[in-house]
Amino acid sequence: MSSRNTAAWTAVVLAATFCISACQSGDTKENADPAPAERSNCLGFLNQAGTKSAASLLGTDSYLTSAAPKGTAGAAKEMVSEYRTNGVTEGKKIGLCWIYRTTKDLSDVTVTSSFASEVPDSSAVASAFTPYKMGELALASSRKAVVYLSCSSERFEADSSRRTTTLRVEASNRYEPDGSPEELRKDNLTITHSVALALAEGLGCENNADLPSAFKMPPGA
């Protein structure tokens, strides 16, 4: 083979190798990693208070996050699809936000949403949680927080008629965080409020399901 043919063949091989590598990486605009500014806020699920509480729980400002595909819009679409297909399915949890202390392996904090058929009586869960007046009910412990929301939205029905459903948003720590029980409850509840508010906005819940626009530690229930 001549040197000219050899050079041409080498160029073809290199081009093909590059194409295969690029296709396998999925490095398109839609599938690429989020920009550095988005690595700490779960694609918009965490507001400023939420990111601060995440750093407090994990003991570092350099944590990583991942979120439901397409962020709040994607999660809202999945919630609507789940409701239209199956109705209220309490066992079906939809992942919203994952927070990692270091590498993206097993999340240290996981935030999920689901539908609920009813809101529990605060006295019935008082042994495991401290109840608070936020949304329909908020519950918090050192490792977990839950917020129940009454969401009235036109998105749940195909004919755009308004339907009211109860949503349950939960933030759960894989391990027991360091800190006082009071501060841990506050941090867990702050993260849950941030994600629940973003979801309520994405679903078009009337009055954002009565969640405050900025987190303030609610009174006990």
C-alpha atoms as an extended CHARMM CRD file, in Angstrom:
* protein
*
       221  EXT
         1         1  MET       CA              0.0000000000        0.0000000000        0.0000000000  PROA      1               0.0000000000
         2         2  SER       CA              1.3810000000        3.4180000000       -0.9520000000  PROA      2               0.0000000000
         3         3  SER       CA              2.1530000000        6.0230000000        1.6790000000  PROA      3               0.0000000000
         4         4  ARG       CA             -0.6670000000        8.1960000000        0.2930000000  PROA      4               0.0000000000
         5         5  ASN       CA             -3.1960000000        5.3470000000        0.6110000000  PROA      5               0.0000000000
         6         6  THR       CA             -1.8730000000        4.5020000000        4.0720000000  PROA      6               0.0000000000
         7         7  ALA       CA             -2.4060000000        8.1000000000        5.2410000000  PROA      7               0.0000000000
         8         8  ALA       CA             -5.9080000000        8.1690000000        3.7990000000  PROA      8               0.0000000000
         9         9  TRP       CA             -6.8170000000        4.8590000000        5.4540000000  PROA      9               0.0000000000
        10        10  THR       CA             -5.4850000000        6.0890000000        8.8140000000  PROA      10              0.0000000000
        11        11  ALA       CA             -7.6310000000        9.2320000000        8.5730000000  PROA      11              0.0000000000
        12        12  VAL       CA            -10.7350000000        7.1240000000        7.9080000000  PROA      12              0.0000000000
        13        13  VAL       CA            -10.0190000000        4.8750000000       10.9230000000  PROA      13              0.0000000000
        14        14  LEU       CA             -9.4730000000        7.8600000000       13.2110000000  PROA      14              0.0000000000
        15        15  ALA       CA            -12.6690000000        9.5240000000       12.0270000000  PROA      15              0.0000000000
        16        16  ALA       CA            -14.6740000000        6.3640000000       12.5980000000  PROA      16              0.0000000000
        17        17  THR       CA            -13.1580000000        5.8950000000       16.0520000000  PROA      17              0.0000000000
        18        18  PHE       CA            -14.0520000000        9.4740000000       16.9880000000  PROA      18              0.0000000000
        19        19  CYS       CA            -17.6230000000        9.0130000000       15.7490000000  PROA      19              0.0000000000
        20        20  ILE       CA            -18.1050000000        5.8010000000       17.7440000000  PROA      20              0.0000000000
        21        21  SER       CA            -16.7010000000        7.4130000000       20.8760000000  PROA      21              0.0000000000
        22        22  ALA       CA            -18.9000000000       10.4930000000       20.5450000000  PROA      22              0.0000000000
        23        23  CYS       CA            -22.0480000000        8.4540000000       19.8710000000  PROA      23              0.0000000000
        24        24  GLN       CA            -21.4230000000        6.1760000000       22.8410000000  PROA      24              0.0000000000
        25        25  SER       CA            -20.8020000000        9.0840000000       25.1820000000  PROA      25              0.0000000000
        26        26  GLY       CA            -24.2260000000       10.5790000000       24.4660000000  PROA      26              0.0000000000
        27        27  ASP       CA            -22.6390000000       14.0200000000       24.6850000000  PROA      27              0.0000000000
        28        28  THR       CA            -25.4770000000       15.9040000000       23.0190000000  PROA      28              0.0000000000
        29        29  LYS       CA            -26.9180000000       19.2100000000       24.1610000000  PROA      29              0.0000000000
        30        30  GLU       CA            -29.8890000000       17.4180000000       25.7160000000  PROA      30              0.0000000000
        31        31  ASN       CA            -27.9800000000       14.6200000000       27.4310000000  PROA      31              0.0000000000
        32        32  ALA       CA            -24.7850000000       16.4130000000       28.4230000000  PROA      32              0.0000000000
        33        33  ASP       CA            -23.8490000000       16.9200000000       32.0700000000  PROA      33              0.0000000000
        34        34  PRO       CA            -25.4300000000       20.0200000000       33.6180000000  PROA      34              0.0000000000
        35        35  ALA       CA            -23.3760000000       23.1960000000       33.7290000000  PROA      35              0.0000000000
        36        36  PRO       CA            -21.2240000000       23.6670000000       36.8480000000  PROA      36              0.0000000000
        37        37  ALA       CA            -23.7010000000       26.1810000000       38.2790000000  PROA      37              0.0000000000
        38        38  GLU       CA            -26.4170000000       23.5090000000       38.1220000000  PROA      38              0.0000000000
        39        39  ARG       CA            -24.4480000000       20.7460000000       39.7690000000  PROA      39              0.0000000000
        40        40  SER       CA            -25.4670000000       21.9330000000       43.2270000000  PROA      40              0.0000000000
        41        41  ASN       CA            -29.1840000000       22.6130000000       42.7580000000  PROA      41              0.0000000000
        42        42  CYS       CA            -30.7240000000       19.4580000000       41.2480000000  PROA      42              0.0000000000
        43        43  LEU       CA            -31.6210000000       21.2450000000       37.9960000000  PROA      43              0.0000000000
        44        44  GLY       CA            -33.6100000000       23.8790000000       39.8510000000  PROA      44              0.0000000000
        45        45  PHE       CA            -35.2670000000       21.7510000000       42.5250000000  PROA      45              0.0000000000
        46        46  LEU       CA            -33.0650000000       23.2840000000       45.2400000000  PROA      46              0.0000000000
        47        47  ASN       CA            -33.3490000000       26.9960000000       45.8710000000  PROA      47              0.0000000000
        48        48  GLN       CA            -30.7280000000       28.9840000000       47.7680000000  PROA      48              0.0000000000
        49        49  ALA       CA            -32.0090000000       27.8640000000       51.1540000000  PROA      49              0.0000000000
        50        50  GLY       CA            -32.1350000000       24.2700000000       49.9440000000  PROA      50              0.0000000000
        51        51  THR       CA            -28.5370000000       24.2760000000       48.7050000000  PROA      51              0.0000000000
        52        52  LYS       CA            -27.3850000000       25.7530000000       52.0070000000  PROA      52              0.0000000000
        53        53  SER       CA            -29.1720000000       23.0320000000       53.9630000000  PROA      53              0.0000000000
        54        54  ALA       CA            -27.7480000000       20.3470000000       51.6700000000  PROA      54              0.0000000000
        55        55  ALA       CA            -24.2320000000       21.6130000000       52.4000000000  PROA      55              0.0000000000
        56        56  SER       CA            -25.0290000000       21.6290000000       56.1070000000  PROA      56              0.0000000000
        57        57  LEU       CA            -26.3200000000       18.0460000000       56.0980000000  PROA      57              0.0000000000
        58        58  LEU       CA            -23.3610000000       16.7070000000       54.1120000000  PROA      58              0.0000000000
        59        59  GLY       CA            -20.7340000000       18.8540000000       55.7850000000  PROA      59              0.0000000000
        60        60  THR       CA            -19.3370000000       20.1610000000       52.4920000000  PROA      60              0.0000000000
        61        61  ASP       CA            -20.0580000000       22.8590000000       49.8990000000  PROA      61              0.0000000000
        62        62  SER       CA            -18.6530000000       20.7210000000       47.0820000000  PROA      62              0.0000000000
        63        63  TYR       CA            -21.4290000000       18.1170000000       46.9650000000  PROA      63              0.0000000000
        64        64  LEU       CA            -22.8940000000       16.8900000000       43.6630000000  PROA      64              0.0000000000
        65        65  THR       CA            -26.4940000000       16.4450000000       42.5820000000  PROA      65              0.0000000000
        66        66  SER       CA            -28.5310000000       14.7720000000       39.8840000000  PROA      66              0.0000000000
        67        67  ALA       CA            -32.1960000000       15.2470000000       39.0920000000  PROA      67              0.0000000000
        68        68  ALA       CA            -35.1520000000       13.8340000000       37.2410000000  PROA      68              0.0000000000
        69        69  PRO       CA            -34.6700000000       14.1510000000       33.4650000000  PROA      69              0.0000000000
        70        70  LYS       CA            -35.4520000000       17.7210000000       32.3520000000  PROA      70              0.0000000000
        71        71  GLY       CA            -35.7540000000       18.8490000000       35.9710000000  PROA      71              0.0000000000
        72        72  THR       CA            -39.0410000000       20.1350000000       37.3430000000  PROA      72              0.0000000000
        73        73  ALA       CA            -40.8040000000       20.0180000000       33.9730000000  PROA      73              0.0000000000
        74        74  GLY       CA            -39.8500000000       16.3740000000       33.4480000000  PROA      74              0.0000000000
        75        75  ALA       CA            -40.8790000000       15.3720000000       36.9790000000  PROA      75              0.0000000000
        76        76  ALA       CA            -44.2210000000       17.1520000000       36.6740000000  PROA      76              0.0000000000
        77        77  LYS       CA            -44.8930000000       15.4120000000       33.3660000000  PROA      77              0.0000000000
        78        78  GLU       CA            -44.1280000000       12.0160000000       34.9390000000  PROA      78              0.0000000000
        79        79  MET       CA            -46.4310000000       12.7430000000       37.8930000000  PROA      79              0.0000000000
        80        80  VAL       CA            -49.2640000000       13.6990000000       35.5390000000  PROA      80              0.0000000000
        81        81  SER       CA            -48.6920000000       10.5820000000       33.4220000000  PROA      81              0.0000000000
        82        82  GLU       CA            -48.6840000000        8.3580000000       36.5140000000  PROA      82              0.0000000000
        83        83  TYR       CA            -51.9470000000        9.8490000000       37.7670000000  PROA      83              0.0000000000
        84        84  ARG       CA            -53.7380000000        9.6480000000       34.4140000000  PROA      84              0.0000000000
        85        85  THR       CA            -52.6250000000        6.0460000000       33.9390000000  PROA      85              0.0000000000
        86        86  ASN       CA            -52.9430000000        4.5760000000       37.4240000000  PROA      86              0.0000000000
        87        87  GLY       CA            -54.6600000000        7.1260000000       39.6450000000  PROA      87              0.0000000000
        88        88  VAL       CA            -53.4540000000        7.3890000000       43.2310000000  PROA      88              0.0000000000
        89        89  THR       CA            -50.7040000000        4.7800000000       43.6440000000  PROA      89              0.0000000000
        90        90  GLU       CA            -49.0780000000        5.3400000000       47.0200000000  PROA      90              0.0000000000
        91        91  GLY       CA            -46.3830000000        2.7420000000       46.4210000000  PROA      91              0.0000000000
        92        92  LYS       CA            -45.0630000000        4.4410000000       43.2830000000  PROA      92              0.0000000000
        93        93  LYS       CA            -42.2850000000        6.8790000000       44.1890000000  PROA      93              0.0000000000
        94        94  ILE       CA            -40.8970000000        9.2130000000       41.5440000000  PROA      94              0.0000000000
        95        95  GLY       CA            -37.3060000000       10.3380000000       42.0380000000  PROA      95              0.0000000000
        96        96  LEU       CA            -36.7920000000       14.0930000000       41.9580000000  PROA      96              0.0000000000
        97        97  CYS       CA            -33.3860000000       14.9550000000       43.4000000000  PROA      97              0.0000000000
        98        98  TRP       CA            -30.3070000000       13.0020000000       44.4850000000  PROA      98              0.0000000000
        99        99  ILE       CA            -27.5410000000       14.6300000000       46.5430000000  PROA      99              0.0000000000
       100       100  TYR       CA            -24.0610000000       13.0860000000       46.8610000000  PROA      100             0.0000000000
       101       101  ARG       CA            -21.2800000000       13.9860000000       49.2450000000  PROA      101             0.0000000000
       102       102  THR       CA            -18.5650000000       12.9990000000       46.7690000000  PROA      102             0.0000000000
       103       103  THR       CA            -19.0150000000       10.8450000000       43.6860000000  PROA      103             0.0000000000
       104       104  LYS       CA            -22.2970000000        9.9630000000       42.0000000000  PROA      104             0.0000000000
       105       105  ASP       CA            -22.7030000000        6.4370000000       43.2960000000  PROA      105             0.0000000000
       106       106  LEU       CA            -25.1900000000        6.0180000000       46.1310000000  PROA      106             0.0000000000
       107       107  SER       CA            -26.9200000000        9.2460000000       47.0640000000  PROA      107             0.0000000000
       108       108  ASP       CA            -26.5960000000       10.5560000000       50.6170000000  PROA      108             0.0000000000
       109       109  VAL       CA            -29.9260000000       12.3890000000       50.3760000000  PROA      109             0.0000000000
       110       110  THR       CA            -32.7720000000       11.2790000000       48.1110000000  PROA      110             0.0000000000
       111       111  VAL       CA            -35.9360000000       13.2900000000       47.4630000000  PROA      111             0.0000000000
       112       112  THR       CA            -38.9840000000       11.5630000000       45.9950000000  PROA      112             0.0000000000
       113       113  SER       CA            -42.6390000000       12.3300000000       45.3400000000  PROA      113             0.0000000000
       114       114  SER       CA            -45.7400000000       10.1770000000       45.3150000000  PROA      114             0.0000000000
       115       115  PHE       CA            -49.5000000000       10.4300000000       45.6010000000  PROA      115             0.0000000000
       116       116  ALA       CA            -51.2440000000        9.8830000000       48.9310000000  PROA      116             0.0000000000
       117       117  SER       CA            -54.8050000000        8.7780000000       49.5970000000  PROA      117             0.0000000000
       118       118  GLU       CA            -54.8860000000       10.6290000000       52.9050000000  PROA      118             0.0000000000
       119       119  VAL       CA            -52.8480000000       12.8070000000       55.2530000000  PROA      119             0.0000000000
       120       120  PRO       CA            -51.8400000000       10.9850000000       58.4480000000  PROA      120             0.0000000000
       121       121  ASP       CA            -52.9530000000       12.1960000000       61.8380000000  PROA      121             0.0000000000
       122       122  SER       CA            -50.0250000000       14.0420000000       63.4010000000  PROA      122             0.0000000000
       123       123  SER       CA            -50.5090000000       12.2820000000       66.7440000000  PROA      123             0.0000000000
       124       124  ALA       CA            -50.2040000000        8.8910000000       65.0490000000  PROA      124             0.0000000000
       125       125  VAL       CA            -46.6650000000        9.6240000000       63.8130000000  PROA      125             0.0000000000
       126       126  ALA       CA            -45.4460000000       11.7310000000       66.7340000000  PROA      126             0.0000000000
       127       127  SER       CA            -43.2120000000        8.9310000000       68.0250000000  PROA      127             0.0000000000
       128       128  ALA       CA            -41.0890000000        9.0220000000       64.8570000000  PROA      128             0.0000000000
       129       129  PHE       CA            -41.5120000000       12.6030000000       63.6140000000  PROA      129             0.0000000000
       130       130  THR       CA            -42.0420000000       16.1210000000       64.8420000000  PROA      130             0.0000000000
       131       131  PRO       CA            -45.1740000000       17.4580000000       63.0710000000  PROA      131             0.0000000000
       132       132  TYR       CA            -45.3380000000       20.9900000000       61.6600000000  PROA      132             0.0000000000
       133       133  LYS       CA            -47.9580000000       23.2290000000       60.0640000000  PROA      133             0.0000000000
       134       134  MET       CA            -46.8610000000       23.5130000000       56.4380000000  PROA      134             0.0000000000
       135       135  GLY       CA            -48.8730000000       22.4670000000       53.4120000000  PROA      135             0.0000000000
       136       136  GLU       CA            -51.3980000000       19.9250000000       54.6470000000  PROA      136             0.0000000000
       137       137  LEU       CA            -48.8500000000       18.5690000000       57.1200000000  PROA      137             0.0000000000
       138       138  ALA       CA            -45.0750000000       18.4270000000       57.4590000000  PROA      138             0.0000000000
       139       139  LEU       CA            -43.1050000000       15.8400000000       59.3980000000  PROA      139             0.0000000000
       140       140  ALA       CA            -39.4170000000       15.9180000000       60.2540000000  PROA      140             0.0000000000
       141       141  SER       CA            -36.7910000000       13.8640000000       62.0420000000  PROA      141             0.0000000000
       142       142  SER       CA            -33.0060000000       13.8810000000       62.0490000000  PROA      142             0.0000000000
       143       143  ARG       CA            -32.9000000000       11.6200000000       58.9540000000  PROA      143             0.0000000000
       144       144  LYS       CA            -36.0950000000       12.4080000000       57.0740000000  PROA      144             0.0000000000
       145       145  ALA       CA            -38.7120000000       15.0380000000       56.2890000000  PROA      145             0.0000000000
       146       146  VAL       CA            -42.0900000000       14.6820000000       54.5830000000  PROA      146             0.0000000000
       147       147  VAL       CA            -44.4880000000       17.3300000000       53.2940000000  PROA      147             0.0000000000
       148       148  TYR       CA            -48.0810000000       16.5690000000       52.2870000000  PROA      148             0.0000000000
       149       149  LEU       CA            -49.6040000000       18.9280000000       49.7270000000  PROA      149             0.0000000000
       150       150  SER       CA            -53.0930000000       19.4580000000       48.4040000000  PROA      150             0.0000000000
       151       151  CYS       CA            -52.5390000000       20.2480000000       44.7340000000  PROA      151             0.0000000000
       152       152  SER       CA            -55.4120000000       21.5870000000       42.6470000000  PROA      152             0.0000000000
       153       153  SER       CA            -54.3170000000       21.5660000000       39.0230000000  PROA      153             0.0000000000
       154       154  GLU       CA            -55.7740000000       21.3950000000       35.5220000000  PROA      154             0.0000000000
       155       155  ARG       CA            -52.9430000000       19.1340000000       34.3940000000  PROA      155             0.0000000000
       156       156  PHE       CA            -54.2570000000       15.9720000000       36.0360000000  PROA      156             0.0000000000
       157       157  GLU       CA            -57.2740000000       15.6970000000       33.7360000000  PROA      157             0.0000000000
       158       158  ALA       CA            -57.0980000000       15.3380000000       29.9460000000  PROA      158             0.0000000000
       159       159  ASP       CA            -59.9750000000       17.8050000000       29.4810000000  PROA      159             0.0000000000
       160       160  SER       CA            -58.1710000000       20.4210000000       31.6130000000  PROA      160             0.0000000000
       161       161  SER       CA            -60.8250000000       20.3220000000       34.3300000000  PROA      161             0.0000000000
       162       162  ARG       CA            -59.3350000000       21.0440000000       37.7330000000  PROA      162             0.0000000000
       163       163  ARG       CA            -58.5470000000       18.0540000000       39.9310000000  PROA      163             0.0000000000
       164       164  THR       CA            -57.3010000000       18.1350000000       43.5280000000  PROA      164             0.0000000000
       165       165  THR       CA            -54.8660000000       15.4430000000       44.6230000000  PROA      165             0.0000000000
       166       166  THR       CA            -52.6820000000       14.9230000000       47.6680000000  PROA      166             0.0000000000
       167       167  LEU       CA            -48.9600000000       14.7870000000       47.0190000000  PROA      167             0.0000000000
       168       168  ARG       CA            -46.2760000000       13.4810000000       49.3340000000  PROA      168             0.0000000000
       169       169  VAL       CA            -42.6980000000       14.7700000000       48.9980000000  PROA      169             0.0000000000
       170       170  GLU       CA            -40.0010000000       13.0860000000       51.0830000000  PROA      170             0.0000000000
       171       171  ALA       CA            -36.3070000000       13.7680000000       51.6880000000  PROA      171             0.0000000000
       172       172  SER       CA            -34.4060000000       10.8800000000       53.2370000000  PROA      172             0.0000000000
       173       173  ASN       CA            -30.7880000000       10.6080000000       54.4140000000  PROA      173             0.0000000000
       174       174  ARG       CA            -28.9010000000        7.3690000000       53.8120000000  PROA      174             0.0000000000
       175       175  TYR       CA            -26.9690000000        7.8010000000       57.0520000000  PROA      175             0.0000000000
       176       176  GLU       CA            -27.5560000000        9.6770000000       60.2850000000  PROA      176             0.0000000000
       177       177  PRO       CA            -26.1310000000       13.1890000000       59.7180000000  PROA      177             0.0000000000
       178       178  ASP       CA            -24.0310000000       14.9940000000       62.2880000000  PROA      178             0.0000000000
       179       179  GLY       CA            -25.6740000000       17.8100000000       64.1940000000  PROA      179             0.0000000000
       180       180  SER       CA            -28.3130000000       18.6310000000       66.7460000000  PROA      180             0.0000000000
       181       181  PRO       CA            -31.7900000000       17.1290000000       66.2280000000  PROA      181             0.0000000000
       182       182  GLU       CA            -33.2760000000       20.6220000000       65.8830000000  PROA      182             0.0000000000
       183       183  GLU       CA            -30.8560000000       21.7010000000       63.1440000000  PROA      183             0.0000000000
       184       184  LEU       CA            -31.1770000000       18.4030000000       61.2970000000  PROA      184             0.0000000000
       185       185  ARG       CA            -34.9650000000       18.6270000000       61.2770000000  PROA      185             0.0000000000
       186       186  LYS       CA            -34.7080000000       22.1580000000       59.9420000000  PROA      186             0.0000000000
       187       187  ASP       CA            -32.2520000000       21.1960000000       57.1860000000  PROA      187             0.0000000000
       188       188  ASN       CA            -34.3110000000       18.1920000000       56.1000000000  PROA      188             0.0000000000
       189       189  LEU       CA            -37.4870000000       20.2500000000       56.0800000000  PROA      189             0.0000000000
       190       190  THR       CA            -35.8200000000       23.0870000000       54.1600000000  PROA      190             0.0000000000
       191       191  ILE       CA            -34.7390000000       20.7120000000       51.3870000000  PROA      191             0.0000000000
       192       192  THR       CA            -38.1630000000       19.0820000000       51.2570000000  PROA      192             0.0000000000
       193       193  HSD       CA            -39.9090000000       22.4540000000       51.0890000000  PROA      193             0.0000000000
       194       194  SER       CA            -37.6360000000       23.6050000000       48.2520000000  PROA      194             0.0000000000
       195       195  VAL       CA            -38.2780000000       20.5130000000       46.1420000000  PROA      195             0.0000000000
       196       196  ALA       CA            -42.0070000000       20.4390000000       46.9450000000  PROA      196             0.0000000000
       197       197  LEU       CA            -42.3630000000       24.1000000000       45.9640000000  PROA      197             0.0000000000
       198       198  ALA       CA            -40.5710000000       23.5200000000       42.6560000000  PROA      198             0.0000000000
       199       199  LEU       CA            -42.8100000000       20.5120000000       41.9390000000  PROA      199             0.0000000000
       200       200  ALA       CA            -45.9650000000       22.4550000000       42.8350000000  PROA      200             0.0000000000
       201       201  GLU       CA            -44.9300000000       25.2110000000       40.4460000000  PROA      201             0.0000000000
       202       202  GLY       CA            -44.1940000000       22.6730000000       37.7010000000  PROA      202             0.0000000000
       203       203  LEU       CA            -47.5890000000       21.0250000000       38.1680000000  PROA      203             0.0000000000
       204       204  GLY       CA            -49.4030000000       24.3440000000       38.1950000000  PROA      204             0.0000000000
       205       205  CYS       CA            -50.8710000000       23.7220000000       41.6530000000  PROA      205             0.0000000000
       206       206  GLU       CA            -53.2120000000       26.5400000000       42.6410000000  PROA      206             0.0000000000
       207       207  ASN       CA            -51.4280000000       28.9800000000       44.9750000000  PROA      207             0.0000000000
       208       208  ASN       CA            -48.4210000000       26.6210000000       44.8440000000  PROA      208             0.0000000000
       209       209  ALA       CA            -50.3330000000       24.2140000000       47.0860000000  PROA      209             0.0000000000
       210       210  ASP       CA            -50.2780000000       26.8970000000       49.8350000000  PROA      210             0.0000000000
       211       211  LEU       CA            -46.5410000000       26.5170000000       50.3510000000  PROA      211             0.0000000000
       212       212  PRO       CA            -44.6940000000       29.6860000000       51.3840000000  PROA      212             0.0000000000
       213       213  SER       CA            -42.4350000000       31.1030000000       48.6820000000  PROA      213             0.0000000000
       214       214  ALA       CA            -39.5330000000       31.3070000000       51.1380000000  PROA      214             0.0000000000
       215       215  PHE       CA            -38.8260000000       28.7710000000       53.8430000000  PROA      215             0.0000000000
       216       216  LYS       CA            -39.3610000000       29.7410000000       57.4310000000  PROA      216             0.0000000000
       217       217  MET       CA            -39.4300000000       27.1470000000       60.1900000000  PROA      217             0.0000000000
       218       218  PRO       CA            -43.1400000000       26.4550000000       60.6370000000  PROA      218             0.0000000000
       219       219  PRO       CA            -44.8930000000       26.1500000000       63.9860000000  PROA      219             0.0000000000
       220       220  GLY       CA            -45.5330000000       22.7500000000       65.4470000000  PROA      220             0.0000000000
       221       221  ALA       CA            -48.7570000000       20.9820000000       64.5340000000  PROA      221             0.0000000000
